[in-house]
Amino acid sequence: MLSARSLFQEIIDNDDSFQLFCSIAASGETQGGWENGRIAALVPESMRGLAPKISRHGADEDKHGRIFDALLKRRHLEPVPVPPETDYTLLLERHGIGLAHEKLRRDEQLSVEDIVVYLSHSRVTEQRAADQMDMLVKHFGDHPELGRAIRMICDDEDNHLAYCHEELLRLAAAGHGRTIHRVLRESALTEIKVYRDVSLAVMGHMGRLLQWPKVKSAALAAGINGMYGYERLGGWHRMVSLRMPERRGALDGPATPAPAF
C-alpha cells in the first residue's frame, strides 16, 4: 500500500534518492536565504522596522540549507545538481511568485508595494513548507537520523508562517487589504500548479533511481494530480486566509542556532 511514510522511508533508505532529496531541499532553502537577505537590505525607509525580521527569516533558511548539507555529509555523500524541473524556487520565480532576482540584485530601494507583495507570496509558500514539515514530523519526528533536523526546521517554518499572518494583518489594517487579497489569490492558484509539476518531476526522478514499476509510478502520478484537483477546487483557500497567530513576534530576535549540524 502506498503511503507518505512508506514512500519517504524508501527514499531515505537509498543513498542515491536521499542524495537527490537533500540536494533539492538544500538548494531551495539556500536560495530562500539569499532572497530574504537581499530584501532585508533593500527595505524602504518607511518599513525599516521589518528588516530585522526579514533578515532573521533569511538566516533561518540558510540554516536549513546547512542542515540538509550536513545530513548528506553524515552519509559521506556530496550534493548533486538539482534538475531544473524539480527546482520549486526557480519555477515559482519564472511564474511571477517572489520578487524578481534581477530587481534584488540591483542596489535600489524596494517600494512599499514590493514588500506587501513579498509578504503575500511568502504567506502562500510558507503554508506549503509548514504543511510538508508537519507531515514529515508526524511520520519521522523520532527518526534517529532525521528526527532532530526536521523538528527544528518544522518549528522555524511555523514561525515564518505566523510572522506572515501577523505582518499581513498589520498591513491590511494600514490600507493594503485589496492588494494583499489579490496577490494571495493569484499566488495560491499559481503555486498549486507549480507544486504539482515539481512533485511529478521529483517522483519521476525518484522512480528511476529506485526502479519503481510503471504501475507504482502511475499510481503516484494519479495521486499527485488528484491532490492538485482538490486544491484547485477549493483546497487553495487554506493558503490565503489570514488570522492573528498564537505565536506573536515569531521572528523577533536572532535566528536560533543549530550546533549539532
PDB file of C-alpha atoms in Angstrom:
ATOM      1  CA  MET A   1       0.000   0.000   0.000  1.00  0.00           C
ATOM      2  CA  LEU A   2       1.334   3.429  -0.960  1.00  0.00           C
ATOM      3  CA  SER A   3       1.581   5.974   1.839  1.00  0.00           C
ATOM      4  CA  ALA A   4       3.601   9.105   2.506  1.00  0.00           C
ATOM      5  CA  ARG A   5       5.503   7.257   5.228  1.00  0.00           C
ATOM      6  CA  SER A   6       6.407   4.236   3.107  1.00  0.00           C
ATOM      7  CA  LEU A   7       7.440   6.377   0.141  1.00  0.00           C
ATOM      8  CA  PHE A   8       9.659   8.658   2.174  1.00  0.00           C
ATOM      9  CA  GLN A   9      11.141   5.683   4.024  1.00  0.00           C
ATOM     10  CA  GLU A  10      12.084   4.189   0.672  1.00  0.00           C
ATOM     11  CA  ILE A  11      13.690   7.473  -0.418  1.00  0.00           C
ATOM     12  CA  ILE A  12      15.786   7.933   2.724  1.00  0.00           C
ATOM     13  CA  ASP A  13      16.896   4.289   2.819  1.00  0.00           C
ATOM     14  CA  ASN A  14      18.612   4.586  -0.578  1.00  0.00           C
ATOM     15  CA  ASP A  15      21.745   6.736  -0.840  1.00  0.00           C
ATOM     16  CA  ASP A  16      21.056   7.932  -4.398  1.00  0.00           C
ATOM     17  CA  SER A  17      17.482   9.053  -3.738  1.00  0.00           C
ATOM     18  CA  PHE A  18      18.424  10.532  -0.339  1.00  0.00           C
ATOM     19  CA  GLN A  19      21.233  12.453  -2.051  1.00  0.00           C
ATOM     20  CA  LEU A  20      18.814  13.947  -4.573  1.00  0.00           C
ATOM     21  CA  PHE A  21      16.189  14.737  -1.919  1.00  0.00           C
ATOM     22  CA  CYS A  22      18.652  16.589   0.336  1.00  0.00           C
ATOM     23  CA  SER A  23      20.254  18.382  -2.619  1.00  0.00           C
ATOM     24  CA  ILE A  24      16.882  19.694  -3.811  1.00  0.00           C
ATOM     25  CA  ALA A  25      15.921  20.759  -0.283  1.00  0.00           C
ATOM     26  CA  ALA A  26      19.269  22.429   0.457  1.00  0.00           C
ATOM     27  CA  SER A  27      19.233  24.340  -2.832  1.00  0.00           C
ATOM     28  CA  GLY A  28      15.748  25.723  -2.246  1.00  0.00           C
ATOM     29  CA  GLU A  29      16.488  26.763   1.327  1.00  0.00           C
ATOM     30  CA  THR A  30      19.769  28.447   0.381  1.00  0.00           C
ATOM     31  CA  GLN A  31      18.038  30.339  -2.425  1.00  0.00           C
ATOM     32  CA  GLY A  32      15.368  31.494   0.019  1.00  0.00           C
ATOM     33  CA  GLY A  33      18.073  32.673   2.375  1.00  0.00           C
ATOM     34  CA  TRP A  34      19.676  34.801  -0.334  1.00  0.00           C
ATOM     35  CA  GLU A  35      16.338  36.302  -1.394  1.00  0.00           C
ATOM     36  CA  ASN A  36      15.358  37.288   2.129  1.00  0.00           C
ATOM     37  CA  GLY A  37      18.794  38.698   2.793  1.00  0.00           C
ATOM     38  CA  ARG A  38      18.581  40.938  -0.268  1.00  0.00           C
ATOM     39  CA  ILE A  39      15.046  42.054   0.577  1.00  0.00           C
ATOM     40  CA  ALA A  40      16.131  42.939   4.118  1.00  0.00           C
ATOM     41  CA  ALA A  41      18.925  45.091   2.677  1.00  0.00           C
ATOM     42  CA  LEU A  42      16.568  46.895   0.280  1.00  0.00           C
ATOM     43  CA  VAL A  43      13.532  47.511   2.530  1.00  0.00           C
ATOM     44  CA  PRO A  44      12.163  51.054   2.036  1.00  0.00           C
ATOM     45  CA  GLU A  45      12.967  53.563   4.750  1.00  0.00           C
ATOM     46  CA  SER A  46       9.361  53.746   5.927  1.00  0.00           C
ATOM     47  CA  MET A  47       9.401  49.991   6.684  1.00  0.00           C
ATOM     48  CA  ARG A  48      12.883  49.580   8.171  1.00  0.00           C
ATOM     49  CA  GLY A  49      11.349  48.037  11.273  1.00  0.00           C
ATOM     50  CA  LEU A  50      10.674  44.921   9.201  1.00  0.00           C
ATOM     51  CA  ALA A  51      14.285  44.500   8.106  1.00  0.00           C
ATOM     52  CA  PRO A  52      15.457  42.509  11.185  1.00  0.00           C
ATOM     53  CA  LYS A  53      12.544  40.071  10.812  1.00  0.00           C
ATOM     54  CA  ILE A  54      13.190  39.566   7.095  1.00  0.00           C
ATOM     55  CA  SER A  55      16.879  39.109   7.857  1.00  0.00           C
ATOM     56  CA  ARG A  56      16.004  36.537  10.551  1.00  0.00           C
ATOM     57  CA  HIS A  57      13.819  34.717   8.028  1.00  0.00           C
ATOM     58  CA  GLY A  58      16.745  34.568   5.613  1.00  0.00           C
ATOM     59  CA  ALA A  59      19.103  33.355   8.347  1.00  0.00           C
ATOM     60  CA  ASP A  60      16.693  30.528   9.170  1.00  0.00           C
ATOM     61  CA  GLU A  61      16.573  29.477   5.517  1.00  0.00           C
ATOM     62  CA  ASP A  62      20.374  29.500   5.304  1.00  0.00           C
ATOM     63  CA  LYS A  63      20.454  27.330   8.431  1.00  0.00           C
ATOM     64  CA  HIS A  64      18.059  24.841   6.853  1.00  0.00           C
ATOM     65  CA  GLY A  65      20.297  24.604   3.797  1.00  0.00           C
ATOM     66  CA  ARG A  66      23.271  23.830   6.055  1.00  0.00           C
ATOM     67  CA  ILE A  67      21.249  21.192   7.891  1.00  0.00           C
ATOM     68  CA  PHE A  68      20.439  19.326   4.675  1.00  0.00           C
ATOM     69  CA  ASP A  69      24.089  19.580   3.595  1.00  0.00           C
ATOM     70  CA  ALA A  70      25.116  18.170   6.983  1.00  0.00           C
ATOM     71  CA  LEU A  71      22.707  15.243   6.585  1.00  0.00           C
ATOM     72  CA  LEU A  72      24.453  14.424   3.314  1.00  0.00           C
ATOM     73  CA  LYS A  73      27.907  14.651   4.875  1.00  0.00           C
ATOM     74  CA  ARG A  74      26.878  12.268   7.665  1.00  0.00           C
ATOM     75  CA  ARG A  75      26.395   9.642   4.969  1.00  0.00           C
ATOM     76  CA  HIS A  76      29.587  10.701   3.184  1.00  0.00           C
ATOM     77  CA  LEU A  77      27.567  11.996   0.251  1.00  0.00           C
ATOM     78  CA  GLU A  78      28.069  15.143  -1.808  1.00  0.00           C
ATOM     79  CA  PRO A  79      25.292  17.422  -3.146  1.00  0.00           C
ATOM     80  CA  VAL A  80      24.233  16.688  -6.722  1.00  0.00           C
ATOM     81  CA  PRO A  81      22.962  19.161  -9.339  1.00  0.00           C
ATOM     82  CA  VAL A  82      19.273  19.944  -8.990  1.00  0.00           C
ATOM     83  CA  PRO A  83      17.292  19.072 -12.141  1.00  0.00           C
ATOM     84  CA  PRO A  84      15.625  22.323 -13.334  1.00  0.00           C
ATOM     85  CA  GLU A  85      12.175  20.735 -13.437  1.00  0.00           C
ATOM     86  CA  THR A  86      12.447  19.938  -9.706  1.00  0.00           C
ATOM     87  CA  ASP A  87      13.557  23.443  -8.682  1.00  0.00           C
ATOM     88  CA  TYR A  88      10.454  24.769  -6.890  1.00  0.00           C
ATOM     89  CA  THR A  89      12.002  28.167  -6.093  1.00  0.00           C
ATOM     90  CA  LEU A  90      13.230  28.753  -9.650  1.00  0.00           C
ATOM     91  CA  LEU A  91       9.906  27.772 -11.186  1.00  0.00           C
ATOM     92  CA  LEU A  92       7.956  29.994  -8.794  1.00  0.00           C
ATOM     93  CA  GLU A  93      10.090  32.963  -9.829  1.00  0.00           C
ATOM     94  CA  ARG A  94       9.525  32.183 -13.519  1.00  0.00           C
ATOM     95  CA  HIS A  95       5.783  32.240 -12.821  1.00  0.00           C
ATOM     96  CA  GLY A  96       5.994  35.603 -11.061  1.00  0.00           C
ATOM     97  CA  ILE A  97       5.957  34.381  -7.444  1.00  0.00           C
ATOM     98  CA  GLY A  98       8.545  36.234  -5.403  1.00  0.00           C
ATOM     99  CA  LEU A  99      10.396  39.406  -6.254  1.00  0.00           C
ATOM    100  CA  ALA A 100      12.423  39.108  -9.455  1.00  0.00           C
ATOM    101  CA  HIS A 101      16.087  38.302  -8.878  1.00  0.00           C
ATOM    102  CA  GLU A 102      17.027  40.987 -11.381  1.00  0.00           C
ATOM    103  CA  LYS A 103      15.406  43.541  -9.091  1.00  0.00           C
ATOM    104  CA  LEU A 104      17.022  42.069  -5.973  1.00  0.00           C
ATOM    105  CA  ARG A 105      20.494  42.228  -7.498  1.00  0.00           C
ATOM    106  CA  ARG A 106      20.211  45.978  -8.006  1.00  0.00           C
ATOM    107  CA  ASP A 107      21.114  48.257  -5.112  1.00  0.00           C
ATOM    108  CA  GLU A 108      17.832  50.125  -5.404  1.00  0.00           C
ATOM    109  CA  GLN A 109      15.414  50.521  -2.540  1.00  0.00           C
ATOM    110  CA  LEU A 110      12.245  48.453  -2.851  1.00  0.00           C
ATOM    111  CA  SER A 111       8.798  50.047  -2.706  1.00  0.00           C
ATOM    112  CA  VAL A 112       6.183  49.526  -0.020  1.00  0.00           C
ATOM    113  CA  GLU A 113       4.112  47.580  -2.555  1.00  0.00           C
ATOM    114  CA  ASP A 114       7.106  45.311  -3.237  1.00  0.00           C
ATOM    115  CA  ILE A 115       7.183  44.387   0.458  1.00  0.00           C
ATOM    116  CA  VAL A 116       3.416  43.825   0.544  1.00  0.00           C
ATOM    117  CA  VAL A 117       3.735  41.530  -2.488  1.00  0.00           C
ATOM    118  CA  TYR A 118       6.739  39.722  -0.979  1.00  0.00           C
ATOM    119  CA  LEU A 119       4.889  39.022   2.278  1.00  0.00           C
ATOM    120  CA  SER A 120       1.789  37.854   0.392  1.00  0.00           C
ATOM    121  CA  HIS A 121       3.866  35.446  -1.699  1.00  0.00           C
ATOM    122  CA  SER A 122       5.617  34.248   1.454  1.00  0.00           C
ATOM    123  CA  ARG A 123       2.324  33.562   3.232  1.00  0.00           C
ATOM    124  CA  VAL A 124       1.438  31.111   0.416  1.00  0.00           C
ATOM    125  CA  THR A 125       4.800  29.376   0.117  1.00  0.00           C
ATOM    126  CA  GLU A 126       5.305  29.169   3.882  1.00  0.00           C
ATOM    127  CA  GLN A 127       1.945  27.406   4.165  1.00  0.00           C
ATOM    128  CA  ARG A 128       3.252  24.754   1.807  1.00  0.00           C
ATOM    129  CA  ALA A 129       6.508  24.469   3.719  1.00  0.00           C
ATOM    130  CA  ALA A 130       4.715  24.211   7.066  1.00  0.00           C
ATOM    131  CA  ASP A 131       2.336  21.549   5.731  1.00  0.00           C
ATOM    132  CA  GLN A 132       5.212  19.467   4.366  1.00  0.00           C
ATOM    133  CA  MET A 133       7.235  19.673   7.562  1.00  0.00           C
ATOM    134  CA  ASP A 134       4.190  18.809   9.694  1.00  0.00           C
ATOM    135  CA  MET A 135       3.784  15.660   7.579  1.00  0.00           C
ATOM    136  CA  LEU A 136       7.452  14.731   7.979  1.00  0.00           C
ATOM    137  CA  VAL A 137       7.400  15.302  11.735  1.00  0.00           C
ATOM    138  CA  LYS A 138       4.257  13.187  12.046  1.00  0.00           C
ATOM    139  CA  HIS A 139       5.930  10.218  10.379  1.00  0.00           C
ATOM    140  CA  PHE A 140       9.641  10.753  11.100  1.00  0.00           C
ATOM    141  CA  GLY A 141       9.877  13.109  14.076  1.00  0.00           C
ATOM    142  CA  ASP A 142      11.532  10.361  16.135  1.00  0.00           C
ATOM    143  CA  HIS A 143      13.750   9.034  13.325  1.00  0.00           C
ATOM    144  CA  PRO A 144      17.316   8.570  14.665  1.00  0.00           C
ATOM    145  CA  GLU A 145      18.953  10.168  11.615  1.00  0.00           C
ATOM    146  CA  LEU A 146      16.428  12.822  10.565  1.00  0.00           C
ATOM    147  CA  GLY A 147      14.155  13.456  13.544  1.00  0.00           C
ATOM    148  CA  ARG A 148      16.014  16.320  15.220  1.00  0.00           C
ATOM    149  CA  ALA A 149      16.614  18.102  11.910  1.00  0.00           C
ATOM    150  CA  ILE A 150      13.027  18.006  10.710  1.00  0.00           C
ATOM    151  CA  ARG A 151      11.630  19.011  14.119  1.00  0.00           C
ATOM    152  CA  MET A 152      13.924  22.048  14.151  1.00  0.00           C
ATOM    153  CA  ILE A 153      13.008  23.047  10.602  1.00  0.00           C
ATOM    154  CA  CYS A 154       9.295  22.493  11.296  1.00  0.00           C
ATOM    155  CA  ASP A 155       9.404  24.856  14.268  1.00  0.00           C
ATOM    156  CA  ASP A 156      11.094  27.510  12.122  1.00  0.00           C
ATOM    157  CA  GLU A 157       8.506  27.120   9.353  1.00  0.00           C
ATOM    158  CA  ASP A 158       5.700  27.576  11.880  1.00  0.00           C
ATOM    159  CA  ASN A 159       7.415  30.797  12.987  1.00  0.00           C
ATOM    160  CA  HIS A 160       7.697  32.004   9.392  1.00  0.00           C
ATOM    161  CA  LEU A 161       4.016  31.356   8.752  1.00  0.00           C
ATOM    162  CA  ALA A 162       2.984  33.133  11.964  1.00  0.00           C
ATOM    163  CA  TYR A 163       5.141  36.124  11.018  1.00  0.00           C
ATOM    164  CA  CYS A 164       3.485  36.357   7.585  1.00  0.00           C
ATOM    165  CA  HIS A 165      -0.002  36.289   9.120  1.00  0.00           C
ATOM    166  CA  GLU A 166       0.841  38.947  11.681  1.00  0.00           C
ATOM    167  CA  GLU A 167       2.572  41.342   9.291  1.00  0.00           C
ATOM    168  CA  LEU A 168      -0.056  40.997   6.554  1.00  0.00           C
ATOM    169  CA  LEU A 169      -2.854  41.718   9.024  1.00  0.00           C
ATOM    170  CA  ARG A 170      -0.977  44.820  10.145  1.00  0.00           C
ATOM    171  CA  LEU A 171      -0.521  45.940   6.548  1.00  0.00           C
ATOM    172  CA  ALA A 172      -4.166  45.228   5.724  1.00  0.00           C
ATOM    173  CA  ALA A 173      -5.201  47.472   8.618  1.00  0.00           C
ATOM    174  CA  ALA A 174      -2.900  50.144   7.192  1.00  0.00           C
ATOM    175  CA  GLY A 175      -4.816  50.182   3.909  1.00  0.00           C
ATOM    176  CA  HIS A 176      -3.185  47.463   1.787  1.00  0.00           C
ATOM    177  CA  GLY A 177      -6.028  44.962   2.077  1.00  0.00           C
ATOM    178  CA  ARG A 178      -7.060  44.931  -1.590  1.00  0.00           C
ATOM    179  CA  THR A 179      -3.522  44.348  -2.824  1.00  0.00           C
ATOM    180  CA  ILE A 180      -2.976  41.595  -0.270  1.00  0.00           C
ATOM    181  CA  HIS A 181      -6.223  39.837  -1.203  1.00  0.00           C
ATOM    182  CA  ARG A 182      -5.405  39.979  -4.928  1.00  0.00           C
ATOM    183  CA  VAL A 183      -1.821  38.811  -4.595  1.00  0.00           C
ATOM    184  CA  LEU A 184      -2.709  35.996  -2.186  1.00  0.00           C
ATOM    185  CA  ARG A 185      -5.289  34.592  -4.586  1.00  0.00           C
ATOM    186  CA  GLU A 186      -3.055  34.876  -7.654  1.00  0.00           C
ATOM    187  CA  SER A 187      -0.119  33.381  -5.784  1.00  0.00           C
ATOM    188  CA  ALA A 188      -2.049  30.413  -4.410  1.00  0.00           C
ATOM    189  CA  LEU A 189      -3.528  29.449  -7.778  1.00  0.00           C
ATOM    190  CA  THR A 190      -0.083  29.642  -9.375  1.00  0.00           C
ATOM    191  CA  GLU A 191       1.695  27.841  -6.526  1.00  0.00           C
ATOM    192  CA  ILE A 192      -0.562  24.786  -6.609  1.00  0.00           C
ATOM    193  CA  LYS A 193       0.251  24.281 -10.313  1.00  0.00           C
ATOM    194  CA  VAL A 194       3.984  24.671  -9.750  1.00  0.00           C
ATOM    195  CA  TYR A 195       3.857  22.325  -6.756  1.00  0.00           C
ATOM    196  CA  ARG A 196       2.041  19.700  -8.820  1.00  0.00           C
ATOM    197  CA  ASP A 197       4.575  19.941 -11.646  1.00  0.00           C
ATOM    198  CA  VAL A 198       7.544  19.799  -9.279  1.00  0.00           C
ATOM    199  CA  SER A 199       6.031  16.859  -7.372  1.00  0.00           C
ATOM    200  CA  LEU A 200       5.564  14.922 -10.609  1.00  0.00           C
ATOM    201  CA  ALA A 201       9.140  15.698 -11.652  1.00  0.00           C
ATOM    202  CA  VAL A 202      10.637  14.717  -8.279  1.00  0.00           C
ATOM    203  CA  MET A 203       8.690  11.449  -8.153  1.00  0.00           C
ATOM    204  CA  GLY A 204       9.758  10.742 -11.726  1.00  0.00           C
ATOM    205  CA  HIS A 205      13.404  11.058 -10.763  1.00  0.00           C
ATOM    206  CA  MET A 206      12.902   9.029  -7.589  1.00  0.00           C
ATOM    207  CA  GLY A 207      11.132   6.314  -9.557  1.00  0.00           C
ATOM    208  CA  ARG A 208      14.069   5.969 -11.925  1.00  0.00           C
ATOM    209  CA  LEU A 209      16.612   5.903  -9.090  1.00  0.00           C
ATOM    210  CA  LEU A 210      14.605   3.356  -7.102  1.00  0.00           C
ATOM    211  CA  GLN A 211      13.454   1.402 -10.174  1.00  0.00           C
ATOM    212  CA  TRP A 212       9.789   1.633  -9.338  1.00  0.00           C
ATOM    213  CA  PRO A 213       7.469  -0.429 -11.554  1.00  0.00           C
ATOM    214  CA  LYS A 214       5.359   1.557 -14.014  1.00  0.00           C
ATOM    215  CA  VAL A 215       2.163   0.801 -12.139  1.00  0.00           C
ATOM    216  CA  LYS A 216       3.590   2.325  -8.940  1.00  0.00           C
ATOM    217  CA  SER A 217       4.777   5.461 -10.738  1.00  0.00           C
ATOM    218  CA  ALA A 218       1.399   5.778 -12.435  1.00  0.00           C
ATOM    219  CA  ALA A 219      -0.424   5.465  -9.118  1.00  0.00           C
ATOM    220  CA  LEU A 220       1.780   8.176  -7.582  1.00  0.00           C
ATOM    221  CA  ALA A 221       1.201  10.487 -10.535  1.00  0.00           C
ATOM    222  CA  ALA A 222      -2.549   9.921 -10.226  1.00  0.00           C
ATOM    223  CA  GLY A 223      -2.368  10.777  -6.531  1.00  0.00           C
ATOM    224  CA  ILE A 224      -0.430  13.987  -7.208  1.00  0.00           C
ATOM    225  CA  ASN A 225      -2.895  15.036  -9.885  1.00  0.00           C
ATOM    226  CA  GLY A 226      -5.774  14.158  -7.591  1.00  0.00           C
ATOM    227  CA  MET A 227      -4.338  16.416  -4.871  1.00  0.00           C
ATOM    228  CA  TYR A 228      -3.992  19.206  -7.411  1.00  0.00           C
ATOM    229  CA  GLY A 229      -7.642  18.719  -8.363  1.00  0.00           C
ATOM    230  CA  TYR A 230      -8.662  19.033  -4.713  1.00  0.00           C
ATOM    231  CA  GLU A 231      -6.547  22.168  -4.262  1.00  0.00           C
ATOM    232  CA  ARG A 232      -7.870  23.685  -7.487  1.00  0.00           C
ATOM    233  CA  LEU A 233     -11.471  23.117  -6.409  1.00  0.00           C
ATOM    234  CA  GLY A 234     -11.055  24.804  -3.050  1.00  0.00           C
ATOM    235  CA  GLY A 235      -8.117  23.471  -1.083  1.00  0.00           C
ATOM    236  CA  TRP A 236      -6.139  26.572  -2.026  1.00  0.00           C
ATOM    237  CA  HIS A 237      -8.284  28.666   0.323  1.00  0.00           C
ATOM    238  CA  ARG A 238      -6.204  27.478   3.309  1.00  0.00           C
ATOM    239  CA  MET A 239      -3.269  29.330   1.731  1.00  0.00           C
ATOM    240  CA  VAL A 240      -4.928  32.744   1.598  1.00  0.00           C
ATOM    241  CA  SER A 241      -6.825  33.133   4.867  1.00  0.00           C
ATOM    242  CA  LEU A 242      -5.366  35.459   7.496  1.00  0.00           C
ATOM    243  CA  ARG A 243      -5.752  35.175  11.256  1.00  0.00           C
ATOM    244  CA  MET A 244      -3.798  36.537  14.176  1.00  0.00           C
ATOM    245  CA  PRO A 245      -1.360  33.754  15.157  1.00  0.00           C
ATOM    246  CA  GLU A 246      -0.824  32.390  18.629  1.00  0.00           C
ATOM    247  CA  ARG A 247       2.895  32.996  18.153  1.00  0.00           C
ATOM    248  CA  ARG A 248       3.185  36.780  18.222  1.00  0.00           C
ATOM    249  CA  GLY A 249       6.510  38.332  17.271  1.00  0.00           C
ATOM    250  CA  ALA A 250       7.670  34.948  15.995  1.00  0.00           C
ATOM    251  CA  LEU A 251      10.724  36.382  14.226  1.00  0.00           C
ATOM    252  CA  ASP A 252      11.780  38.843  16.888  1.00  0.00           C
ATOM    253  CA  GLY A 253      15.369  38.329  17.949  1.00  0.00           C
ATOM    254  CA  PRO A 254      18.229  36.421  16.306  1.00  0.00           C
ATOM    255  CA  ALA A 255      17.915  33.118  14.474  1.00  0.00           C
ATOM    256  CA  THR A 256      18.198  30.041  16.661  1.00  0.00           C
ATOM    257  CA  PRO A 257      21.463  28.143  16.111  1.00  0.00           C
ATOM    258  CA  ALA A 258      21.792  24.534  15.021  1.00  0.00           C
ATOM    259  CA  PRO A 259      25.050  23.482  16.692  1.00  0.00           C
ATOM    260  CA  ALA A 260      24.540  19.779  16.020  1.00  0.00           C
ATOM    261  CA  PHE A 261      24.593  20.450  12.288  1.00  0.00           C
TER     262      PHE A 261
END
